[in-house]
Structure formats: C-alpha cells, structure tokens
Amino acid sequence: MAGDELTADTAPRPSWRSIALRVAAIYLGARLITTLFLFLAAELSGFQSRMGADAGLGDTVVAWDGAWYWLVAFSGYPTSLPLTDAGQVAENAWAFLPLYPYLAQAVAVPFGGQWGTGALIVSLIAGYGASVALYGLLRSRLDESATLWAVAFFASGPLAALFQIGYAESLNLLWLFCALWCVARRRYGWLYLLIPLMAFTRPGVLAFALFLALFGIWRWFHRAREPLRRAEVAHIIALGLLAALAGFAWQLIAGWVTGEPGAYLATELAWRRNWVPGDPSFAPLEPFLAGVSFWFESMWHLPLALGYALVGAGVLLIAAALVLLPQVRRLGIEIRLWSASYLVYLLLVFFPQSSIFRLLVPLSPLWGAFAVPRSRVWRSGVLLLCLIGQWWWIYNMYALGNSTWQVP
C-alpha cells in the first residue's frame, strides 16, 4: 500500500478456508483456557465477592454490566429518568446501547429465551469473527507467523474473558476491525453499514470520526504517492460526517424519549458518583483530570502535580511509540491513526478508573507490534504474560469484585 513500505512476505497465501480453520484452532484453545479461569473464579467467589458464595460459571455471563444488558433486553429503556433520594439522576439503562442486548435476546429464542445463553453465543461468535478480521487487517503488513501470533495474543489477552461474557465489546470489535480493514483496502462502501452498527453497539464511534478526519488529511498530503480520487474524497467526508452524526444519535434518542435533552449525559455522570460524590459536570478533558485528582490526591495521597507529570509523560511516550517505534510503524498508517484517535477520545471523555483496562481493548490491532520480533522466546513470553494478566483480571473482577479498583 502506498504511504508505507509493505513488509508482509510474498509467499503464496493460504485460502480463506484454511485461514478460518487456523484462527478457529487458536480461538478455541484460548476459549478453553478462559473457561477454566472463569470456572475457578466462580469457585473462589465468597460471601463478600460480587457474585456471592454460590456462584457458578453461568453467573459470570450476566455479572456486572451483563445484568444491565439483560435488563435492556427484557425491559427496554425508561421513559422517565429514575432519581436517587437526593433527586439526582440514578444509574439506568440509557448508558447501554441496544444492538447487543436485543441481538442476544433474538439468538436466545431457540434456547428457551435464556438471555445469558444468547449473550454467550453472540460474544463467542463475534469474538471469533473479530479474530478473523484482525488476521485480515494485519496480514497485509506482517508475515503469516507474526499475524497468527498477534491473533493468539488477542484471543488470549488480559481481557479475553470479554469473548464469553454478556458484554458488547466482542461485537463492537468485529465491526471495528472490519471497518479498519475497509479503510486499509480503500473499500468504503461497507462503512456506511459498519459505522451505524458500531454507533449502536458501544460508545466510541466519535473516535472513528476523528480517525477518518486524520486519515483524510494524511491521504491529501500523500496523494502524490497514492492518487486521491474525487470519489474517495467524497467517501471520506461523507463517512466522517456519518460517524459524527451517529456518535450523537443515541443522545438525541434518549433526550427525545425521556423529554430530557441531557438524559444520556446525566446517566453517564451517575456512574461517576460511585467514585466522586456530588453532582459532577462534563467538559472535554475534565473527566480525565478529575480522575487524576481522585486517584492521586484522594486515594493514594500523592501530590497532584506528580499525577499530571506522569500522565503527561505517558502521553508523550505513547505518541512517540506510534510515530517512531519500528514495530508499530510496520502495522500501517491506518492502525496508527486509529490508535491515536481512540486515545485522544478517551482523554477527552473518560473518567479513569478500573474499567480503563476494558476500554483499551479497541487498541487490539497493536498486538501486531508485539508479534513482529521473530524470537520464539519473546513470543512465548508475551503469550504467557497475556494468560497471567487474564487470570489476574478474572480473579479480581469475578472472584472478588468488592473493591473500588475491581470493577470491569
């Protein structure tokens, strides 16, 4: 592809049937390990844990946000915002987008309407589809071995439990990886479907709008190496506007149904009161700065200036890695621009707490950078660290889940 030198090997590539089988073998092996981890977490769950002393493997599917998605599937969305005793907007279903819970409910029909069963099937299948899409996204840049190792890191990563619990992440990753593949291959037509699908599965499509804007600028400055046709310009502009509109669509729907223009924002802020009591407000970047203040001053009793310094240093290091690190550059401009756009989006809107691990999952194409080194010791070590991180996350969020930092 123009703009970056292709680094994938030129050997004959396997058929898509062969690819699907290879990815399936990796994915199924990873799911067996995750199932074991979730089973152990349920067994270790005690009276003080989130799931209780009698938890079973099935309880992990509908725990935490899985219960909210279940509520959406069975009760829909409130027409009036619920209030706390203090008169503030309480946590409610408007924080959760509709595509995943309703799709899980439809899939559950042949299984007696058991929503948890439908959610498990949707998450498993979507996770496999995302793994195949990730292979396709990375294969044009990496050789066969590195691509499969990247898929293994993704399927076995610290947050791999998301592929078999009642969360919308796996479905959103499927749409996202397909969308990035379309941009990388300059096949824009499918994006008119994929962008709305992303918008009604998980928050974050505004990051994709920013990505398209940056990608359009990059294409303009590199048009001498890769011709930029008028049709492509029109697609990029139209899709960017579509992503921006789709990013605000759910807010408009929530406001229209409830009669409260700020219904969605008030609902999201209700969750922040779990960490910061009172009546929080929102402005771009304010949630992240408030989170730094909460953790460094209130929780860790450290100077706020130290928090800002560490965050600033982290931002600079990440920016340098996306721009300069050879392993990251090999992944192509699309993955790098997406990663930068998504991180900017999180900085602008997210209140940092333990869910940050889950919210970083859309950066999964960067697993390709960890697979670039050809050392078997390195790759095996990364995979081992993925599995250790996965057990740590599952144990804390499901076997325990009784502390401020143990919320998935």
Short mmCIF file of C-alpha atoms in Angstrom, two decimals:
data_model
loop_
_atom_site.label_atom_id
_atom_site.label_comp_id
_atom_site.label_asym_id
_atom_site.label_seq_id
_atom_site.Cartn_x
_atom_site.Cartn_y
_atom_site.Cartn_z
CA MET A 1 0.00 0.00 0.00
CA ALA A 2 1.29 3.47 -0.79
CA GLY A 3 2.49 5.61 2.08
CA ASP A 4 4.31 2.84 3.97
CA GLU A 5 6.50 0.08 2.65
CA LEU A 6 4.75 -3.28 2.72
CA THR A 7 6.53 -5.70 4.99
CA ALA A 8 4.46 -8.87 4.66
CA ASP A 9 6.11 -11.82 2.95
CA THR A 10 5.42 -12.60 -0.69
CA ALA A 11 4.88 -16.35 -0.23
CA PRO A 12 1.61 -17.81 -1.51
CA ARG A 13 -1.12 -17.17 0.99
CA PRO A 14 -3.47 -19.83 2.33
CA SER A 15 -7.12 -19.85 1.29
CA TRP A 16 -9.66 -18.15 3.48
CA ARG A 17 -10.99 -21.57 4.46
CA SER A 18 -7.53 -22.53 5.71
CA ILE A 19 -7.21 -19.18 7.49
CA ALA A 20 -10.61 -19.63 9.15
CA LEU A 21 -9.56 -23.06 10.44
CA ARG A 22 -6.20 -21.84 11.74
CA VAL A 23 -7.78 -18.92 13.54
CA ALA A 24 -10.51 -21.23 14.89
CA ALA A 25 -7.89 -23.55 16.39
CA ILE A 26 -6.21 -20.63 18.16
CA TYR A 27 -9.51 -19.14 19.27
CA LEU A 28 -10.99 -22.38 20.62
CA GLY A 29 -7.81 -23.18 22.54
CA ALA A 30 -7.91 -19.72 24.09
CA ARG A 31 -11.59 -20.09 25.00
CA LEU A 32 -10.93 -23.36 26.81
CA ILE A 33 -8.34 -21.63 28.98
CA THR A 34 -10.66 -18.69 29.66
CA THR A 35 -13.47 -21.09 30.58
CA LEU A 36 -11.17 -22.74 33.12
CA PHE A 37 -10.24 -19.35 34.57
CA LEU A 38 -13.89 -18.27 34.86
CA PHE A 39 -14.81 -21.60 36.46
CA LEU A 40 -12.04 -21.21 39.04
CA ALA A 41 -13.13 -17.62 39.74
CA ALA A 42 -16.71 -18.76 40.33
CA GLU A 43 -15.47 -21.48 42.66
CA LEU A 44 -13.33 -18.99 44.58
CA SER A 45 -16.16 -16.46 44.84
CA GLY A 46 -17.04 -15.95 48.52
CA PHE A 47 -19.69 -14.25 50.61
CA GLN A 48 -18.06 -10.84 50.21
CA SER A 49 -17.50 -11.11 46.47
CA ARG A 50 -19.69 -9.55 43.80
CA MET A 51 -21.21 -12.87 42.69
CA GLY A 52 -21.62 -14.46 46.12
CA ALA A 53 -20.60 -17.81 47.59
CA ASP A 54 -22.87 -19.95 45.38
CA ALA A 55 -21.72 -18.53 42.05
CA GLY A 56 -21.49 -20.79 39.03
CA LEU A 57 -19.95 -20.48 35.59
CA GLY A 58 -23.21 -19.17 34.13
CA ASP A 59 -23.26 -16.30 36.64
CA THR A 60 -20.15 -14.83 35.05
CA VAL A 61 -22.05 -14.24 31.80
CA VAL A 62 -24.65 -11.96 33.37
CA ALA A 63 -22.48 -10.35 36.06
CA TRP A 64 -21.69 -6.65 36.22
CA ASP A 65 -22.79 -4.87 33.01
CA GLY A 66 -24.22 -8.16 31.75
CA ALA A 67 -27.10 -7.58 34.16
CA TRP A 68 -27.76 -4.17 32.58
CA TYR A 69 -27.78 -5.62 29.07
CA TRP A 70 -30.21 -8.28 30.30
CA LEU A 71 -32.41 -5.52 31.71
CA VAL A 72 -32.39 -3.70 28.37
CA ALA A 73 -33.42 -6.89 26.55
CA PHE A 74 -36.36 -7.54 28.87
CA SER A 75 -37.48 -4.08 29.97
CA GLY A 76 -36.23 -1.68 27.33
CA TYR A 77 -35.39 1.88 28.28
CA PRO A 78 -37.18 4.08 30.84
CA THR A 79 -39.32 6.89 29.52
CA SER A 80 -38.62 8.84 32.71
CA LEU A 81 -35.18 9.03 34.24
CA PRO A 82 -35.05 7.38 37.69
CA LEU A 83 -33.88 9.60 40.54
CA THR A 84 -31.97 8.96 43.74
CA ASP A 85 -33.26 10.03 47.15
CA ALA A 86 -31.17 13.18 46.70
CA GLY A 87 -33.01 14.00 43.46
CA GLN A 88 -30.09 13.18 41.16
CA VAL A 89 -30.37 11.01 38.06
CA ALA A 90 -29.71 7.40 39.04
CA GLU A 91 -27.89 4.72 37.08
CA ASN A 92 -30.19 3.41 34.37
CA ALA A 93 -30.36 1.51 31.08
CA TRP A 94 -29.74 4.53 28.83
CA ALA A 95 -25.99 4.06 29.39
CA PHE A 96 -26.13 0.82 27.35
CA LEU A 97 -26.64 0.76 23.61
CA PRO A 98 -29.32 -1.56 22.18
CA LEU A 99 -27.81 -3.70 19.43
CA TYR A 100 -26.02 -6.27 21.58
CA PRO A 101 -28.76 -6.99 24.15
CA TYR A 102 -31.51 -7.27 21.54
CA LEU A 103 -29.38 -9.44 19.28
CA ALA A 104 -28.57 -11.72 22.23
CA GLN A 105 -32.27 -11.96 23.05
CA ALA A 106 -33.10 -12.92 19.46
CA VAL A 107 -30.39 -15.61 19.47
CA ALA A 108 -31.73 -16.91 22.80
CA VAL A 109 -35.19 -17.69 21.40
CA PRO A 110 -34.36 -21.27 20.29
CA PHE A 111 -32.83 -21.86 23.73
CA GLY A 112 -35.94 -21.13 25.76
CA GLY A 113 -35.35 -17.40 25.83
CA GLN A 114 -32.39 -17.72 28.19
CA TRP A 115 -30.71 -14.37 27.59
CA GLY A 116 -27.42 -15.48 29.10
CA THR A 117 -27.20 -18.30 26.57
CA GLY A 118 -27.87 -15.90 23.71
CA ALA A 119 -25.31 -13.43 25.06
CA LEU A 120 -22.69 -16.16 25.36
CA ILE A 121 -23.29 -17.30 21.76
CA VAL A 122 -23.16 -13.76 20.37
CA SER A 123 -19.97 -12.92 22.27
CA LEU A 124 -18.27 -16.17 21.26
CA ILE A 125 -19.15 -15.89 17.56
CA ALA A 126 -18.39 -12.17 17.40
CA GLY A 127 -15.04 -12.75 19.12
CA TYR A 128 -14.15 -15.38 16.53
CA GLY A 129 -15.25 -13.07 13.72
CA ALA A 130 -13.12 -10.29 15.22
CA SER A 131 -10.14 -12.67 15.32
CA VAL A 132 -10.55 -13.47 11.62
CA ALA A 133 -10.99 -9.78 10.80
CA LEU A 134 -7.86 -8.94 12.80
CA TYR A 135 -5.95 -11.54 10.78
CA GLY A 136 -7.12 -9.88 7.57
CA LEU A 137 -6.24 -6.44 8.88
CA LEU A 138 -2.69 -7.40 9.87
CA ARG A 139 -1.80 -9.90 7.16
CA SER A 140 -1.07 -7.26 4.52
CA ARG A 141 1.63 -5.87 6.82
CA LEU A 142 3.00 -8.92 8.64
CA ASP A 143 4.05 -12.38 7.60
CA GLU A 144 1.88 -15.43 8.31
CA SER A 145 3.65 -16.39 11.52
CA ALA A 146 3.55 -12.91 13.05
CA THR A 147 -0.10 -12.47 12.10
CA LEU A 148 -1.15 -15.72 13.75
CA TRP A 149 0.84 -14.88 16.86
CA ALA A 150 -0.92 -11.50 17.02
CA VAL A 151 -4.27 -13.28 16.80
CA ALA A 152 -3.14 -15.59 19.62
CA PHE A 153 -2.24 -12.58 21.80
CA PHE A 154 -5.62 -11.04 21.04
CA ALA A 155 -7.61 -14.21 21.72
CA SER A 156 -5.67 -14.91 24.94
CA GLY A 157 -5.12 -11.37 26.16
CA PRO A 158 -5.75 -9.99 29.65
CA LEU A 159 -9.32 -9.03 28.67
CA ALA A 160 -10.12 -12.20 26.70
CA ALA A 161 -12.96 -13.03 29.08
CA LEU A 162 -14.97 -10.43 27.15
CA PHE A 163 -15.37 -13.02 24.40
CA GLN A 164 -17.61 -15.18 26.59
CA ILE A 165 -19.50 -12.87 28.94
CA GLY A 166 -22.51 -10.63 28.43
CA TYR A 167 -20.62 -7.54 27.31
CA ALA A 168 -20.85 -5.81 23.91
CA GLU A 169 -17.09 -5.48 23.38
CA SER A 170 -16.60 -8.55 21.18
CA LEU A 171 -19.39 -7.50 18.83
CA ASN A 172 -18.03 -3.97 18.64
CA LEU A 173 -14.53 -5.27 17.90
CA LEU A 174 -15.93 -7.25 14.98
CA TRP A 175 -17.44 -4.10 13.45
CA LEU A 176 -14.32 -2.06 14.24
CA PHE A 177 -11.78 -4.45 12.72
CA CYS A 178 -13.92 -4.85 9.61
CA ALA A 179 -14.17 -1.06 9.34
CA LEU A 180 -10.40 -0.61 9.67
CA TRP A 181 -9.88 -3.32 7.05
CA CYS A 182 -12.22 -1.46 4.69
CA VAL A 183 -10.28 1.78 5.15
CA ALA A 184 -6.94 0.00 4.69
CA ARG A 185 -8.21 -1.58 1.45
CA ARG A 186 -9.98 1.62 0.33
CA ARG A 187 -13.32 -0.21 0.18
CA TYR A 188 -15.51 2.49 1.65
CA GLY A 189 -18.96 1.22 0.71
CA TRP A 190 -19.31 -1.20 3.63
CA LEU A 191 -18.53 1.59 6.10
CA TYR A 192 -21.97 3.10 5.54
CA LEU A 193 -23.32 -0.01 7.31
CA LEU A 194 -20.48 -0.64 9.76
CA ILE A 195 -20.45 2.87 11.26
CA PRO A 196 -24.12 2.75 12.41
CA LEU A 197 -23.54 -0.78 13.72
CA MET A 198 -20.65 0.49 15.83
CA ALA A 199 -22.66 3.50 16.97
CA PHE A 200 -25.45 1.35 18.42
CA THR A 201 -23.19 -1.34 19.91
CA ARG A 202 -20.68 0.55 22.06
CA PRO A 203 -19.79 4.22 22.65
CA GLY A 204 -16.72 5.36 20.75
CA VAL A 205 -17.76 5.94 17.16
CA LEU A 206 -16.78 9.61 17.59
CA ALA A 207 -13.21 8.35 17.80
CA PHE A 208 -13.76 6.77 14.39
CA ALA A 209 -14.95 10.14 13.08
CA LEU A 210 -11.69 11.68 14.28
CA PHE A 211 -9.78 8.81 12.69
CA LEU A 212 -11.44 9.43 9.32
CA ALA A 213 -10.61 13.14 9.56
CA LEU A 214 -6.95 12.41 10.27
CA PHE A 215 -6.87 9.73 7.60
CA GLY A 216 -8.32 12.15 5.05
CA ILE A 217 -5.65 14.71 5.90
CA TRP A 218 -2.94 12.05 5.60
CA ARG A 219 -4.29 10.92 2.21
CA TRP A 220 -4.25 14.51 0.98
CA PHE A 221 -0.59 15.04 1.89
CA HIS A 222 0.38 11.68 0.36
CA ARG A 223 -1.68 11.97 -2.80
CA ALA A 224 1.49 12.14 -4.92
CA ARG A 225 2.40 8.58 -3.90
CA GLU A 226 -1.16 7.24 -3.95
CA PRO A 227 -3.58 9.12 -6.22
CA LEU A 228 -6.51 10.64 -4.35
CA ARG A 229 -9.61 10.48 -6.49
CA ARG A 230 -12.63 12.70 -6.06
CA ALA A 231 -14.81 9.71 -5.23
CA GLU A 232 -12.51 8.79 -2.35
CA VAL A 233 -12.57 12.36 -1.03
CA ALA A 234 -16.36 12.32 -1.14
CA HIS A 235 -16.49 8.99 0.71
CA ILE A 236 -14.11 10.10 3.45
CA ILE A 237 -16.00 13.35 4.06
CA ALA A 238 -19.43 11.67 3.95
CA LEU A 239 -18.34 8.85 6.24
CA GLY A 240 -16.74 11.25 8.69
CA LEU A 241 -19.98 13.23 8.89
CA LEU A 242 -21.95 10.00 9.26
CA ALA A 243 -19.72 8.87 12.14
CA ALA A 244 -20.08 12.23 13.87
CA LEU A 245 -23.86 12.17 13.48
CA ALA A 246 -24.05 8.55 14.60
CA GLY A 247 -21.94 9.42 17.63
CA PHE A 248 -24.60 11.82 18.88
CA ALA A 249 -27.63 9.84 17.70
CA TRP A 250 -28.14 7.89 20.93
CA GLN A 251 -28.00 11.10 22.97
CA LEU A 252 -30.70 12.58 20.77
CA ILE A 253 -32.84 9.44 21.05
CA ALA A 254 -32.51 9.36 24.84
CA GLY A 255 -33.47 13.03 25.03
CA TRP A 256 -36.46 12.56 22.75
CA VAL A 257 -37.82 9.50 24.60
CA THR A 258 -37.37 10.91 28.11
CA GLY A 259 -38.10 14.54 27.34
CA GLU A 260 -34.74 15.44 28.94
CA PRO A 261 -32.19 16.77 26.40
CA GLY A 262 -29.30 15.80 28.67
CA ALA A 263 -30.64 12.37 29.60
CA TYR A 264 -27.72 10.36 28.27
CA LEU A 265 -25.03 12.61 29.74
CA ALA A 266 -26.80 12.71 33.12
CA THR A 267 -26.98 8.91 33.06
CA GLU A 268 -23.29 8.55 32.33
CA LEU A 269 -22.41 11.01 35.08
CA ALA A 270 -24.47 8.95 37.54
CA TRP A 271 -21.81 6.25 37.35
CA ARG A 272 -19.07 8.73 38.23
CA ARG A 273 -20.73 9.37 41.61
CA ASN A 274 -19.56 5.88 42.58
CA TRP A 275 -16.09 7.40 42.80
CA VAL A 276 -16.67 11.13 43.23
CA PRO A 277 -19.78 12.03 45.28
CA GLY A 278 -21.78 15.11 44.46
CA ASP A 279 -23.08 16.46 41.19
CA PRO A 280 -20.31 16.04 38.59
CA SER A 281 -20.26 18.03 35.37
CA PHE A 282 -18.78 17.36 31.96
CA ALA A 283 -16.49 19.26 29.65
CA PRO A 284 -13.90 17.82 27.27
CA LEU A 285 -10.85 16.60 29.22
CA GLU A 286 -12.49 17.42 32.59
CA PRO A 287 -13.35 13.77 33.47
CA PHE A 288 -9.77 12.63 32.94
CA LEU A 289 -8.34 15.47 35.01
CA ALA A 290 -10.90 14.80 37.75
CA GLY A 291 -9.86 11.15 37.72
CA VAL A 292 -6.20 12.04 38.13
CA SER A 293 -7.13 14.23 41.11
CA PHE A 294 -9.27 11.46 42.62
CA TRP A 295 -6.63 8.74 42.41
CA PHE A 296 -3.53 10.72 43.29
CA GLU A 297 -4.93 13.03 45.96
CA SER A 298 -7.91 11.20 47.47
CA MET A 299 -6.91 7.55 47.11
CA TRP A 300 -3.11 7.44 47.05
CA HIS A 301 -2.40 10.71 48.95
CA LEU A 302 0.22 11.75 46.43
CA PRO A 303 0.86 15.24 45.01
CA LEU A 304 -1.50 16.15 42.17
CA ALA A 305 1.45 17.61 40.25
CA LEU A 306 3.00 14.14 40.22
CA GLY A 307 -0.17 12.74 38.66
CA TYR A 308 -0.20 15.36 35.93
CA ALA A 309 3.51 14.81 35.28
CA LEU A 310 3.08 11.03 34.94
CA VAL A 311 0.06 11.41 32.68
CA GLY A 312 1.90 13.92 30.51
CA ALA A 313 4.93 11.66 30.29
CA GLY A 314 2.68 8.73 29.39
CA VAL A 315 1.02 10.69 26.61
CA LEU A 316 4.39 11.68 25.17
CA LEU A 317 5.69 8.10 25.33
CA ILE A 318 2.61 6.71 23.60
CA ALA A 319 2.78 9.40 20.92
CA ALA A 320 6.46 8.64 20.36
CA ALA A 321 5.74 4.91 20.09
CA LEU A 322 3.00 5.46 17.50
CA VAL A 323 5.24 7.73 15.44
CA LEU A 324 8.70 6.25 15.86
CA LEU A 325 8.65 2.65 17.04
CA PRO A 326 9.53 0.41 14.05
CA GLN A 327 7.31 -2.45 15.23
CA VAL A 328 4.31 -0.11 15.35
CA ARG A 329 5.14 1.60 12.06
CA ARG A 330 5.05 -1.80 10.34
CA LEU A 331 1.34 -2.05 11.13
CA GLY A 332 0.48 0.76 8.74
CA ILE A 333 -0.86 4.27 8.99
CA GLU A 334 -4.49 3.19 9.45
CA ILE A 335 -3.84 1.32 12.70
CA ARG A 336 -1.58 4.08 13.98
CA LEU A 337 -4.07 6.84 13.25
CA TRP A 338 -6.92 4.81 14.75
CA SER A 339 -4.89 4.19 17.92
CA ALA A 340 -4.06 7.88 18.26
CA SER A 341 -7.68 8.91 17.62
CA TYR A 342 -9.07 6.49 20.16
CA LEU A 343 -6.59 7.54 22.84
CA VAL A 344 -7.46 11.21 22.25
CA TYR A 345 -11.14 10.27 22.56
CA LEU A 346 -10.51 8.58 25.93
CA LEU A 347 -8.55 11.57 27.19
CA LEU A 348 -11.43 13.88 26.29
CA VAL A 349 -14.37 11.91 27.71
CA PHE A 350 -13.28 9.16 30.12
CA PHE A 351 -13.05 9.28 33.91
CA PRO A 352 -10.11 6.92 34.58
CA GLN A 353 -10.94 4.00 36.86
CA SER A 354 -10.58 0.24 36.73
CA SER A 355 -12.68 -0.03 33.56
CA ILE A 356 -9.76 1.56 31.71
CA PHE A 357 -8.41 -1.93 31.01
CA ARG A 358 -11.61 -2.88 29.20
CA LEU A 359 -11.81 0.43 27.37
CA LEU A 360 -8.33 -0.09 25.93
CA VAL A 361 -9.42 -3.25 24.08
CA PRO A 362 -10.19 -1.33 20.83
CA LEU A 363 -6.43 -0.81 20.57
CA SER A 364 -6.03 -4.56 19.99
CA PRO A 365 -4.59 -4.18 16.45
CA LEU A 366 -1.42 -3.07 18.25
CA TRP A 367 -0.89 -6.69 19.29
CA GLY A 368 0.70 -6.97 15.86
CA ALA A 369 3.64 -4.90 17.11
CA PHE A 370 4.29 -7.45 19.88
CA ALA A 371 4.31 -10.24 17.30
CA VAL A 372 6.88 -8.65 14.99
CA PRO A 373 10.03 -9.92 16.80
CA ARG A 374 10.73 -13.40 15.41
CA SER A 375 12.18 -14.78 18.65
CA ARG A 376 10.14 -17.77 19.85
CA VAL A 377 11.18 -16.99 23.41
CA TRP A 378 9.82 -13.44 23.07
CA ARG A 379 6.51 -14.54 21.55
CA SER A 380 6.03 -17.32 24.09
CA GLY A 381 6.82 -14.88 26.87
CA VAL A 382 4.25 -12.38 25.62
CA LEU A 383 1.63 -15.14 25.41
CA LEU A 384 2.44 -16.27 28.95
CA LEU A 385 2.10 -12.69 30.23
CA CYS A 386 -1.25 -12.43 28.42
CA LEU A 387 -2.53 -15.50 30.26
CA ILE A 388 -1.20 -14.30 33.61
CA GLY A 389 -2.86 -10.94 33.04
CA GLN A 390 -6.08 -12.66 32.03
CA TRP A 391 -6.23 -14.70 35.25
CA TRP A 392 -5.38 -11.60 37.32
CA TRP A 393 -8.25 -9.68 35.72
CA ILE A 394 -10.77 -12.51 36.03
CA TYR A 395 -9.81 -13.26 39.63
CA ASN A 396 -10.11 -9.64 40.73
CA MET A 397 -13.26 -8.78 38.80
CA TYR A 398 -15.20 -12.01 39.31
CA ALA A 399 -13.81 -14.00 42.24
CA LEU A 400 -13.53 -10.73 44.24
CA GLY A 401 -15.04 -7.60 42.71
CA ASN A 402 -15.50 -6.00 46.13
CA SER A 403 -13.21 -3.00 45.92
CA THR A 404 -13.06 0.32 44.06
CA TRP A 405 -10.47 -0.93 41.60
CA GLN A 406 -12.15 -4.28 40.98
CA VAL A 407 -14.87 -3.11 38.57
CA PRO A 408 -14.57 -4.48 35.00
#
